Amino acid sequence: MFRHHFLSFFPLPYKSTLYIYTSNSCHLFNNIMAEKILPVTLFVSVLLVLSVDQASSDESDHRYRQGDQVPFYVNKVGPFHNPSETYRYFDLPYCLPDNAKEKRLSLGEVLNGDRLVSGPFPIEFLRERKSVPVCKKNLSKEDVAKFRAAVHEDYYYQMYFDDLPVWGFLGMVDKGQQRYYLFNHIHLNIYYNKDRVVEITSYTHTNAVVELTEDKEVDVEFLSTVEWKETDLPFEKRMTKYSQSSSLPHHLEIHRNSVINSCMAVLLLAGFLAAILRILNNDSVKYANDEELAADQEETGWKCIHGDVFRYPKHKSLFAACLGSGTLLLTLTVFIFMLALVGVFYPYNRGALLTALVVLYALTSGIAGYTATSFYCQLGGTNWVRNLLLTGCLFCGPLLLTFCFLNAVAVAYTATAALPPGTIVVIALIWTLVSSPLLVLGGIIGKNSKAEFQAPCRTAENPREIPPLRWYRQTVPQMAIAGLLPFILIHTELYYIFASVWGHRIYTIYNILFIVFITLLIVTALITATLTHLQLAAEDHRWWWRSFLCGGSTGLFIYAYCFYYYYARTDMSGFMQTSFMFGYMACVSFGCFLMLGTVGYLAALRFVRHVYGSIKCE
């Protein structure tokens, strides 16, 4: 399936003449937080991300004179169906150049699994090569076995020429006769406009192969051809066709329908909630204007629990930590969208997204500390230091454990996904010197904010007994209802995101994705508020944790979708690819759970305050 997606961009048959992708490199906040910390954090974050991107985007200004050597690097190889399982190019027994040098990479490139090494042959600007020998090598039986296994598993390679990626397959299989062939002649067509490289394509000839079917030594001569062709396409538009590959008419129609369905769901839920609020408001006005009727009639439903509805939840330290982490992830997501909408992320901008995630997470850690500690103190908590530690470890702890396990798996596989010790030290320093101090600073500001929890009703001394609830009013069925509708609205975009992250599609329509994200937040808020009303009407005042769990339940559906996508939509296999997908998607789904849970709770809190603020409570 992924091969079809990967090759559907090209009009030529698979492994006969193969054109390859190319691209360029890649009310918990008070006035202090809302007006000072957030704008400064966003400004600094944008500058850091842009500066990192500019520092690592190229080695020159992309202008060359005839005879100048153009930067040419080989990157990695790996099974086509397992995008996470990639290895260094020279892990296969290709000819290693005498002057091979590793390119210095940015943090995001290393996290992305890139390992760039100078190419096996030099390419000079406007100098053509016609079937020039690269090297001759005698492949031993072990070497032949390695290449044959790679061809059998549909290994592809990735190279970069002037920061434009070049993709191709290592060989082909004749399934009828079970014969394996290695391509030994690479043909590059390079298009230029004046003194700049605009596009590059690569293809291989089916007659330029070496058979590797038998276990015996083979002498191979690797050849290369480089042709230069002039084009009128300006340098500034060399990324246009790749940016538009995910916005073809039939794709846009699907995305458009997804957005329309999301907007319709928002309108329906908003109308339903408005009707509920109108009924509640009329009921409150009736009792407020007719005190004699209110005195004679016994209170029932949501009105009779006004003395318990603002009773603080159990495990309030954990609850505050969940809100702090969720607020941080929500802010981080919004910042990422802002950078995407201004064009910071584009196809094959190597490591830009991962760099932004690391930098922004570190710089926004103060938001988690402030939110969690401020809310914890509002609930009467005293051990704010423990709450701050819990906040810092709530999301980072599972992420760290998952990373350690998956990195050990990558080391065992000798894959490029295994991070070098130096990169691990850099990430540890960022967490120690930037993220942790900002978390503590935010916690101190939150502790000293002197904010009080605004409750329109006094809390009774003794809690009211909760009547028996029907099965469909229990927590798990309510979570299923609350998470299913938002998931249905986003599952179309979720498929394209999965195909981009765990496949070879390109996703660039961030404006549509942002609209879907906003509708996801709105639908989560509306459906959580609606379910909170139904819960209060059943005289169940334990809405705090319920609203958070219902709001975040969409994250559980996202993780469940991983299993469907893995087994029904892909040809992934192997322990490494399986563990990487389900491991990291567990962390992503947990992050969505915290983020959407925070949105659900804030919506329920605003709804409850509005409802109980409009009635007279003794």
XYZ file of C-alpha atoms in Angstrom:
618
model
C 0.000 0.000 0.000
C 2.718 2.475 0.952
C 4.608 1.638 -2.222
C 1.512 2.702 -4.114
C 1.330 5.974 -2.214
C 5.051 6.551 -2.643
C 5.046 5.892 -6.360
C 1.673 7.348 -7.252
C 3.375 10.725 -7.460
C 5.219 9.475 -10.538
C 3.793 8.382 -13.897
C 6.395 5.710 -14.607
C 6.353 1.979 -13.809
C 7.752 0.733 -10.559
C 11.493 0.019 -10.711
C 11.839 0.524 -14.439
C 12.297 4.246 -14.681
C 11.778 5.807 -11.271
C 11.464 9.514 -10.662
C 12.235 10.432 -7.080
C 10.913 13.045 -4.670
C 13.002 16.158 -4.250
C 12.632 19.113 -1.887
C 14.398 21.786 0.038
C 15.878 20.922 3.444
C 13.865 20.889 5.342
C -9.225 30.996 33.825
C -6.082 29.497 35.186
C -3.861 32.196 33.707
C -3.674 35.543 35.448
C -2.609 38.821 33.869
C 1.070 38.093 34.410
C 0.927 34.835 32.501
C -1.448 35.978 29.773
C 0.081 39.375 29.061
C 3.793 38.878 29.737
C 5.053 35.337 29.886
C 3.156 33.893 26.886
C 4.012 36.627 24.347
C 7.676 36.659 25.394
C 7.847 32.858 25.254
C 6.303 32.780 21.797
C 8.640 35.495 20.518
C 11.755 33.762 21.853
C 10.534 30.390 20.583
C 10.025 31.667 17.035
C 13.477 33.250 17.018
C 15.143 30.079 18.289
C 13.361 27.799 15.847
C 14.067 30.085 12.917
C 17.701 30.505 13.922
C 18.213 26.748 14.259
C 16.586 26.213 10.875
C 18.710 28.880 9.215
C 21.909 27.612 10.805
C 21.446 24.067 9.536
C 19.520 24.553 6.301
C 22.429 24.751 3.855
C 26.192 24.999 3.501
C 26.117 27.861 1.023
C 23.779 30.304 -0.621
C 22.917 27.669 -3.239
C 24.744 29.631 -5.939
C 27.475 27.925 -7.933
C 29.834 28.594 -10.760
C 30.744 26.066 -13.391
C 33.057 23.473 -11.908
C 32.102 24.178 -8.278
C 31.475 21.037 -6.287
C 27.853 20.860 -5.175
C 27.154 19.354 -1.720
C 26.200 15.721 -2.188
C 25.495 13.380 0.742
C 24.191 9.885 1.214
C 21.846 9.536 4.157
C 20.236 6.209 4.971
C 18.708 3.000 3.680
C 15.871 0.885 5.005
C 12.813 -1.269 4.247
C 10.223 0.698 2.319
C 7.346 -0.534 4.490
C 9.127 0.200 7.806
C 9.932 3.914 7.789
C 11.381 3.866 11.326
C 13.838 1.070 10.551
C 16.633 2.878 8.739
C 20.362 2.258 8.643
C 23.419 4.128 7.507
C 23.999 4.009 3.781
C 27.430 2.437 4.153
C 26.156 -0.247 6.515
C 25.543 -2.053 3.243
C 28.751 -3.135 1.481
C 28.933 -0.217 -0.915
C 32.297 1.301 -1.806
C 33.308 3.639 1.001
C 35.124 6.720 -0.370
C 38.550 7.470 1.012
C 37.570 11.065 1.830
C 34.145 10.281 3.319
C 33.142 12.903 5.879
C 30.101 13.056 8.113
C 27.989 16.196 7.879
C 27.403 18.113 11.072
C 23.705 17.799 11.864
C 21.242 19.798 13.893
C 19.403 18.350 16.882
C 16.236 17.788 14.880
C 18.101 15.994 12.086
C 19.654 13.552 14.552
C 16.271 12.949 16.201
C 14.848 12.333 12.730
C 17.363 9.546 12.152
C 19.441 11.377 9.534
C 23.108 10.422 9.242
C 24.598 12.302 6.285
C 27.959 11.269 4.843
C 29.674 12.721 1.777
C 28.568 10.991 -1.412
C 30.408 8.143 -3.162
C 31.346 10.379 -6.097
C 31.749 14.148 -6.554
C 29.285 16.200 -8.599
C 30.481 19.461 -10.091
C 28.158 22.189 -11.273
C 27.394 21.866 -15.030
C 29.941 19.023 -15.403
C 28.345 15.936 -16.879
C 29.261 12.311 -16.190
C 28.493 9.618 -18.744
C 28.588 6.116 -17.250
C 31.625 7.042 -15.177
C 32.884 4.201 -12.914
C 32.462 4.978 -9.232
C 34.339 1.929 -7.993
C 34.865 -1.762 -8.513
C 34.278 -4.170 -5.682
C 34.363 -7.871 -5.120
C 31.299 -8.830 -3.105
C 31.877 -11.769 -0.796
C 29.169 -14.319 -0.036
C 28.273 -12.344 3.092
C 28.038 -9.119 1.089
C 25.838 -10.787 -1.513
C 23.577 -12.103 1.257
C 23.256 -8.598 2.737
C 22.328 -7.033 -0.595
C 19.940 -9.868 -1.443
C 18.149 -9.481 1.894
C 17.913 -5.730 1.323
C 16.479 -6.176 -2.174
C 14.031 -8.785 -0.906
C 12.734 -6.354 1.751
C 12.392 -3.499 -0.769
C 15.155 -1.362 0.667
C 15.314 2.196 -0.575
C 18.074 4.756 -0.261
C 17.974 8.465 0.426
C 20.598 10.961 -0.692
C 20.751 14.750 -0.570
C 22.033 16.908 -3.390
C 22.167 20.623 -2.633
C 19.722 19.860 0.192
C 17.329 18.170 -2.249
C 16.556 14.546 -1.327
C 17.026 11.816 -3.898
C 15.145 8.564 -3.382
C 15.461 5.221 -5.096
C 15.330 1.459 -4.653
C 18.447 -0.681 -4.341
C 17.294 -3.395 -6.700
C 14.402 -5.450 -7.956
C 13.022 -8.962 -7.607
C 11.798 -11.225 -10.372
C 9.130 -12.995 -8.338
C 8.323 -15.446 -11.093
C 11.820 -16.939 -11.160
C 12.830 -15.797 -7.643
C 15.834 -13.880 -8.895
C 17.355 -10.879 -7.172
C 19.047 -7.999 -8.970
C 21.069 -5.080 -7.628
C 21.073 -1.771 -9.481
C 24.676 -0.762 -10.113
C 24.120 2.316 -12.283
C 22.532 5.484 -10.905
C 21.402 8.124 -13.396
C 20.806 11.671 -12.100
C 19.058 14.378 -14.089
C 19.768 17.775 -12.534
C 17.783 20.839 -13.574
C 19.282 24.264 -13.052
C 18.263 27.873 -13.528
C 21.303 30.065 -14.137
C 23.578 29.442 -11.136
C 21.162 27.481 -8.939
C 19.959 23.904 -8.726
C 16.178 23.704 -9.024
C 15.293 20.025 -9.294
C 16.833 16.592 -9.381
C 15.422 13.256 -10.515
C 16.930 9.813 -10.367
C 16.208 6.652 -12.294
C 17.763 3.279 -12.911
C 17.824 1.029 -15.947
C 16.611 -2.540 -15.674
C 19.486 -3.663 -17.857
C 22.079 -2.134 -15.512
C 21.819 -4.805 -12.830
C 23.896 -7.446 -11.113
C 22.285 -10.769 -10.241
C 22.598 -11.793 -6.597
C 20.480 -14.937 -6.597
C 23.254 -17.409 -5.817
C 25.534 -17.473 -2.787
C 28.796 -16.812 -4.530
C 31.277 -14.001 -4.917
C 30.376 -11.345 -7.452
C 32.475 -8.614 -9.054
C 30.489 -5.391 -9.318
C 31.342 -2.146 -11.053
C 29.238 0.738 -9.809
C 28.587 3.456 -12.393
C 27.070 6.915 -12.328
C 25.661 9.291 -14.910
C 24.943 12.966 -14.267
C 23.131 15.105 -16.835
C 22.490 18.839 -16.468
C 19.384 20.366 -18.004
C 18.319 23.999 -18.015
C 14.837 24.990 -16.849
C 12.816 28.188 -16.458
C 11.476 27.223 -13.041
C 12.675 29.860 -10.554
C 14.656 28.766 -7.534
C 12.034 30.159 -5.165
C 9.395 27.762 -6.544
C 11.366 24.544 -6.543
C 9.338 23.385 -3.517
C 5.941 24.207 -4.983
C 5.059 20.822 -6.449
C 6.003 19.027 -3.256
C 4.025 21.415 -1.088
C 1.017 20.887 -3.334
C 1.284 17.102 -3.475
C -1.046 16.763 -0.470
C -3.548 19.290 -1.825
C -4.524 17.633 -5.082
C -8.202 18.067 -6.055
C -9.385 14.644 -4.896
C -7.546 15.049 -1.590
C -8.919 18.546 -1.076
C -12.450 17.252 -1.610
C -11.957 14.738 1.193
C -10.503 17.371 3.515
C -13.293 19.790 2.631
C -15.953 17.253 3.541
C -14.164 16.573 6.800
C -14.184 20.260 7.692
C -17.882 20.613 6.772
C -18.808 17.630 8.944
C -16.829 19.070 11.829
C -18.526 22.448 11.533
C -21.965 20.817 11.395
C -21.204 18.857 14.549
C -20.126 22.058 16.288
C -23.373 23.793 15.306
C -25.539 20.878 16.451
C -23.784 20.549 19.785
C -23.798 24.297 20.318
C -27.533 24.415 19.617
C -28.176 21.504 21.974
C -26.146 23.105 24.760
C -27.829 26.456 24.167
C -31.219 24.775 24.574
C -30.081 23.243 27.852
C -28.817 26.584 29.117
C -32.084 28.241 28.131
C -34.102 25.670 30.071
C -31.848 26.013 33.089
C -32.003 29.788 32.927
C -35.799 29.806 32.742
C -35.922 27.414 35.683
C -33.599 29.646 37.690
C -35.578 32.790 36.863
C -38.839 31.095 37.914
C -37.453 30.122 41.277
C -35.782 33.484 41.795
C -38.972 35.451 41.059
C -41.354 33.188 42.952
C -39.726 32.578 46.325
C -42.942 31.062 47.781
C -42.988 28.422 45.025
C -39.308 27.771 45.561
C -39.863 27.280 49.307
C -42.821 24.923 48.911
C -41.362 22.745 46.153
C -38.665 20.254 47.085
C -35.390 20.669 45.247
C -34.517 17.872 42.849
C -31.881 17.139 40.247
C -28.980 19.500 39.831
C -30.434 22.110 42.214
C -30.301 19.852 45.278
C -26.511 19.297 45.054
C -25.481 22.962 45.096
C -23.799 22.326 48.453
C -21.542 19.610 46.988
C -20.933 20.591 43.391
C -17.859 22.650 44.297
C -16.471 20.160 46.773
C -12.804 19.712 45.877
C -11.941 16.479 44.054
C -9.949 13.601 45.451
C -6.251 13.401 44.601
C -6.164 17.131 43.971
C -2.373 17.166 43.551
C -2.610 14.713 40.664
C -5.585 16.604 39.268
C -3.659 19.886 39.312
C -0.640 18.201 37.718
C -2.864 16.867 34.913
C -4.226 20.353 34.292
C -0.738 21.845 34.279
C 0.621 19.292 31.821
C -2.484 19.560 29.645
C -2.233 23.351 29.524
C 1.437 23.078 28.536
C 0.669 20.644 25.715
C -2.225 22.781 24.500
C 0.013 25.852 24.402
C 2.759 23.871 22.676
C 0.332 22.653 20.018
C -0.942 26.155 19.343
C 2.619 27.462 18.970
C 3.488 24.637 16.553
C 0.449 25.504 14.457
C 1.465 29.167 14.405
C 4.923 28.257 13.119
C 3.417 25.903 10.541
C 0.971 28.522 9.279
C 3.767 31.069 8.721
C 5.703 28.545 6.637
C 8.468 27.370 8.969
C 7.740 23.709 8.213
C 7.816 22.510 4.626
C 8.493 19.127 2.980
C 11.822 17.564 3.883
C 12.905 20.496 6.028
C 15.095 18.101 7.910
C 14.362 18.005 11.616
C 12.646 21.416 11.812
C 9.505 20.057 13.472
C 11.394 17.975 16.022
C 13.693 20.884 16.816
C 10.669 23.124 17.342
C 9.027 20.563 19.626
C 12.104 20.253 21.839
C 12.746 24.000 22.026
C 9.129 25.009 22.556
C 8.508 22.331 25.165
C 11.484 23.550 27.148
C 10.494 27.218 26.871
C 6.855 26.643 27.798
C 7.552 24.494 30.860
C 6.851 27.490 33.070
C 3.218 27.386 31.950
C 2.825 23.885 33.401
C 4.418 24.902 36.685
C 2.329 28.045 37.031
C -0.977 26.402 36.125
C -0.530 23.322 38.297
C 0.752 25.128 41.397
C -1.733 27.979 41.150
C -4.670 25.606 40.878
C -3.290 23.313 43.572
C -3.027 26.235 45.997
C -6.549 27.355 45.077
C -7.790 23.933 46.158
C -6.136 24.364 49.537
C -3.023 22.313 48.825
C 0.074 22.982 50.908
C 2.785 20.668 49.560
C 3.309 22.609 46.348
C 6.863 21.314 45.856
C 5.625 17.721 45.558
C 2.914 18.923 43.209
C 5.545 20.638 41.071
C 7.630 17.456 40.880
C 4.543 15.466 39.936
C 3.758 17.989 37.203
C 7.256 17.758 35.774
C 7.214 13.957 35.702
C 3.627 13.318 34.652
C 4.289 13.494 30.909
C 8.085 13.458 30.774
C 8.298 10.330 32.942
C 6.422 7.975 30.591
C 8.096 9.633 27.609
C 11.549 9.051 29.131
C 10.835 5.401 29.913
C 9.480 4.837 26.403
C 12.498 6.533 24.848
C 14.973 4.462 26.876
C 13.315 1.220 25.783
C 12.980 2.185 22.124
C 16.491 3.609 21.977
C 17.805 0.310 23.339
C 15.862 -1.493 20.595
C 17.367 0.822 17.960
C 20.861 0.225 19.366
C 20.306 -3.528 19.159
C 19.261 -3.119 15.523
C 22.162 -0.667 14.872
C 19.554 1.617 13.295
C 19.942 5.355 12.784
C 17.048 5.907 15.192
C 19.490 5.195 18.026
C 20.609 8.553 19.385
C 24.327 9.174 19.857
C 25.481 9.800 23.451
C 26.229 13.439 22.622
C 22.648 14.078 21.524
C 21.315 12.472 24.696
C 23.564 14.764 26.735
C 22.285 17.816 24.833
C 18.655 16.869 25.495
C 19.462 16.232 29.161
C 21.107 19.661 29.418
C 18.087 21.343 27.800
C 15.806 19.645 30.319
C 18.120 20.443 33.249
C 19.136 24.003 32.396
C 16.035 25.319 30.617
C 12.922 23.228 31.206
C 13.346 22.493 34.920
C 14.250 26.064 35.994
C 11.306 27.465 34.037
C 9.028 24.861 35.611
C 10.174 25.908 39.086
C 9.884 29.596 38.214
C 6.342 29.106 36.982
C 5.534 27.185 40.149
C 6.846 29.976 42.361
C 4.810 32.562 40.454
C 1.725 30.357 40.726
C 2.227 29.867 44.466
C 2.557 33.603 45.054
C -0.336 34.594 42.803
C -2.743 34.590 45.818
C -5.614 33.499 43.581
C -8.720 32.006 45.141
C -11.058 29.467 43.625
C -14.239 31.231 42.538
C -17.240 29.172 43.669
C -20.715 30.778 43.493
C -22.076 28.309 46.100
C -20.907 27.451 49.589
C -19.880 23.858 50.123
C -21.801 21.870 52.740
C -19.913 20.373 55.659
C -21.011 16.797 54.943
C -21.162 15.357 51.438
C -24.536 14.367 50.057
C -25.160 10.725 49.310
C -25.135 9.970 45.586
C -28.100 7.895 44.384
C -27.474 4.696 42.400
C -26.685 5.449 38.768
C -27.728 3.573 35.661
C -24.961 1.741 33.806
C -24.886 4.279 30.996
C -24.256 7.064 33.518
C -21.071 5.410 34.772
C -17.640 6.775 33.953
C -16.575 4.333 31.215
C -19.766 4.608 29.080
C -19.659 8.387 29.427
C -16.024 8.404 28.291
C -16.928 6.270 25.284
C -19.679 8.704 24.287
C -17.502 11.758 24.866
C -14.538 10.437 22.866
C -16.332 8.819 19.945
C -17.834 11.930 18.354
C -14.640 14.028 18.333
C -12.711 11.046 16.985
C -15.192 10.570 14.139
C -14.685 14.205 13.179
C -10.887 13.973 13.055
C -10.337 10.446 11.770
C -9.961 11.582 8.144
C -7.166 14.011 8.964
C -5.758 11.438 11.354
C -5.307 9.004 8.473
C -3.306 11.538 6.448
C -1.185 12.419 9.466
C -0.421 8.750 10.111
C 0.398 8.259 6.429
C 2.859 11.141 6.704
C 4.476 10.207 10.018
C 4.485 6.426 9.521
C 4.616 6.379 5.737
C 5.849 8.332 2.758
C 3.048 10.813 2.162
C 3.645 14.544 2.417
C 1.297 16.616 4.575
C 1.384 20.394 4.099
C -2.226 21.623 4.365
C -1.763 23.018 7.861
C -4.605 25.521 7.469
C -7.171 22.747 7.131
C -5.534 20.810 9.943
C -5.717 23.894 12.157
C -9.441 24.293 11.429
C -10.019 20.645 12.327
C -7.991 21.134 15.507
C -10.127 24.107 16.539
C -13.324 22.175 15.878
C -11.894 19.299 17.923
C -11.412 21.624 20.886
C -14.891 23.111 20.504
C -16.622 19.734 20.157
C -14.708 18.385 23.137
C -15.750 21.373 25.218
C -19.409 21.214 24.164
C -19.890 17.495 24.608
C -18.137 17.533 27.988
C -20.355 20.370 29.208
C -23.436 18.498 27.987
C -22.453 15.285 29.753
C -21.663 17.276 32.891
C -25.222 18.610 32.890
C -26.602 15.080 32.570
C -24.389 13.969 35.425
C -25.505 16.813 37.698
C -29.139 16.166 36.788
C -28.652 12.646 38.158
C -27.548 14.259 41.460
C -23.943 13.112 40.985
C -21.639 15.943 42.057
C -18.371 14.184 41.204
C -17.906 16.062 37.955
C -14.296 17.184 38.364
C -12.483 14.028 37.383
C -15.377 12.885 35.185
C -15.134 15.990 32.984
C -11.379 15.555 32.617
C -11.663 11.860 31.737
C -14.504 12.456 29.276
C -12.659 15.291 27.575
C -9.453 13.285 27.256
C -11.081 10.046 26.132
C -10.478 10.988 22.489
C -6.825 10.206 23.121
C -7.801 6.604 23.875
C -9.642 6.381 20.558
C -6.568 7.746 18.775
C -4.437 5.002 20.283
C -7.022 2.378 19.372
C -6.910 3.702 15.800
C -3.184 2.883 15.750
C -3.973 -0.823 15.852
C -6.433 -0.546 12.986
C -4.013 1.533 10.934
C -1.083 -0.790 11.583
C -2.845 -4.035 10.699
C -5.333 -2.852 8.044
C -3.623 0.052 6.309
C 0.071 -0.826 6.222
C 2.499 -3.631 5.520
C 4.688 -2.818 8.503
C 6.401 -5.722 10.215
C 9.221 -6.480 12.578
C 9.745 -5.872 16.274
C 11.476 -2.524 15.860
C 8.845 -0.901 13.650
C 6.021 -2.291 15.793
C 7.553 -1.150 19.068
C 8.365 2.299 17.673
C 4.864 2.905 16.381
C 2.953 1.694 19.411
C 5.502 3.072 21.855
C 5.667 6.617 20.584
C 1.973 6.706 19.675
C 1.201 5.750 23.277
C 3.048 8.899 24.369
C 1.286 11.022 21.742
C -2.113 9.623 22.721
C -1.369 10.261 26.391
C -0.448 13.838 25.515
C -3.744 14.232 23.625
C -5.553 12.773 26.643
C -4.025 15.386 28.959
C -4.577 18.253 26.525
C -8.191 17.460 25.657
C -8.933 16.513 29.246
C -7.884 20.000 30.281
C -10.148 21.505 27.625
C -13.053 19.352 28.806
C -12.574 20.308 32.449
C -12.314 24.041 31.718
C -15.504 23.877 29.648
C -17.322 21.981 32.413
C -16.046 24.413 35.047
C -17.331 27.395 33.111
C -20.676 25.655 32.555
C -21.098 24.746 36.245
C -20.167 28.232 37.391
C -22.674 29.746 34.994
C -25.481 27.406 36.063
C -25.005 27.679 39.820
C -24.170 31.352 39.687
C -27.695 32.078 38.443
C -29.605 30.493 41.347
C -30.053 31.488 44.968
C -28.350 29.040 47.283
C -28.742 29.142 51.038
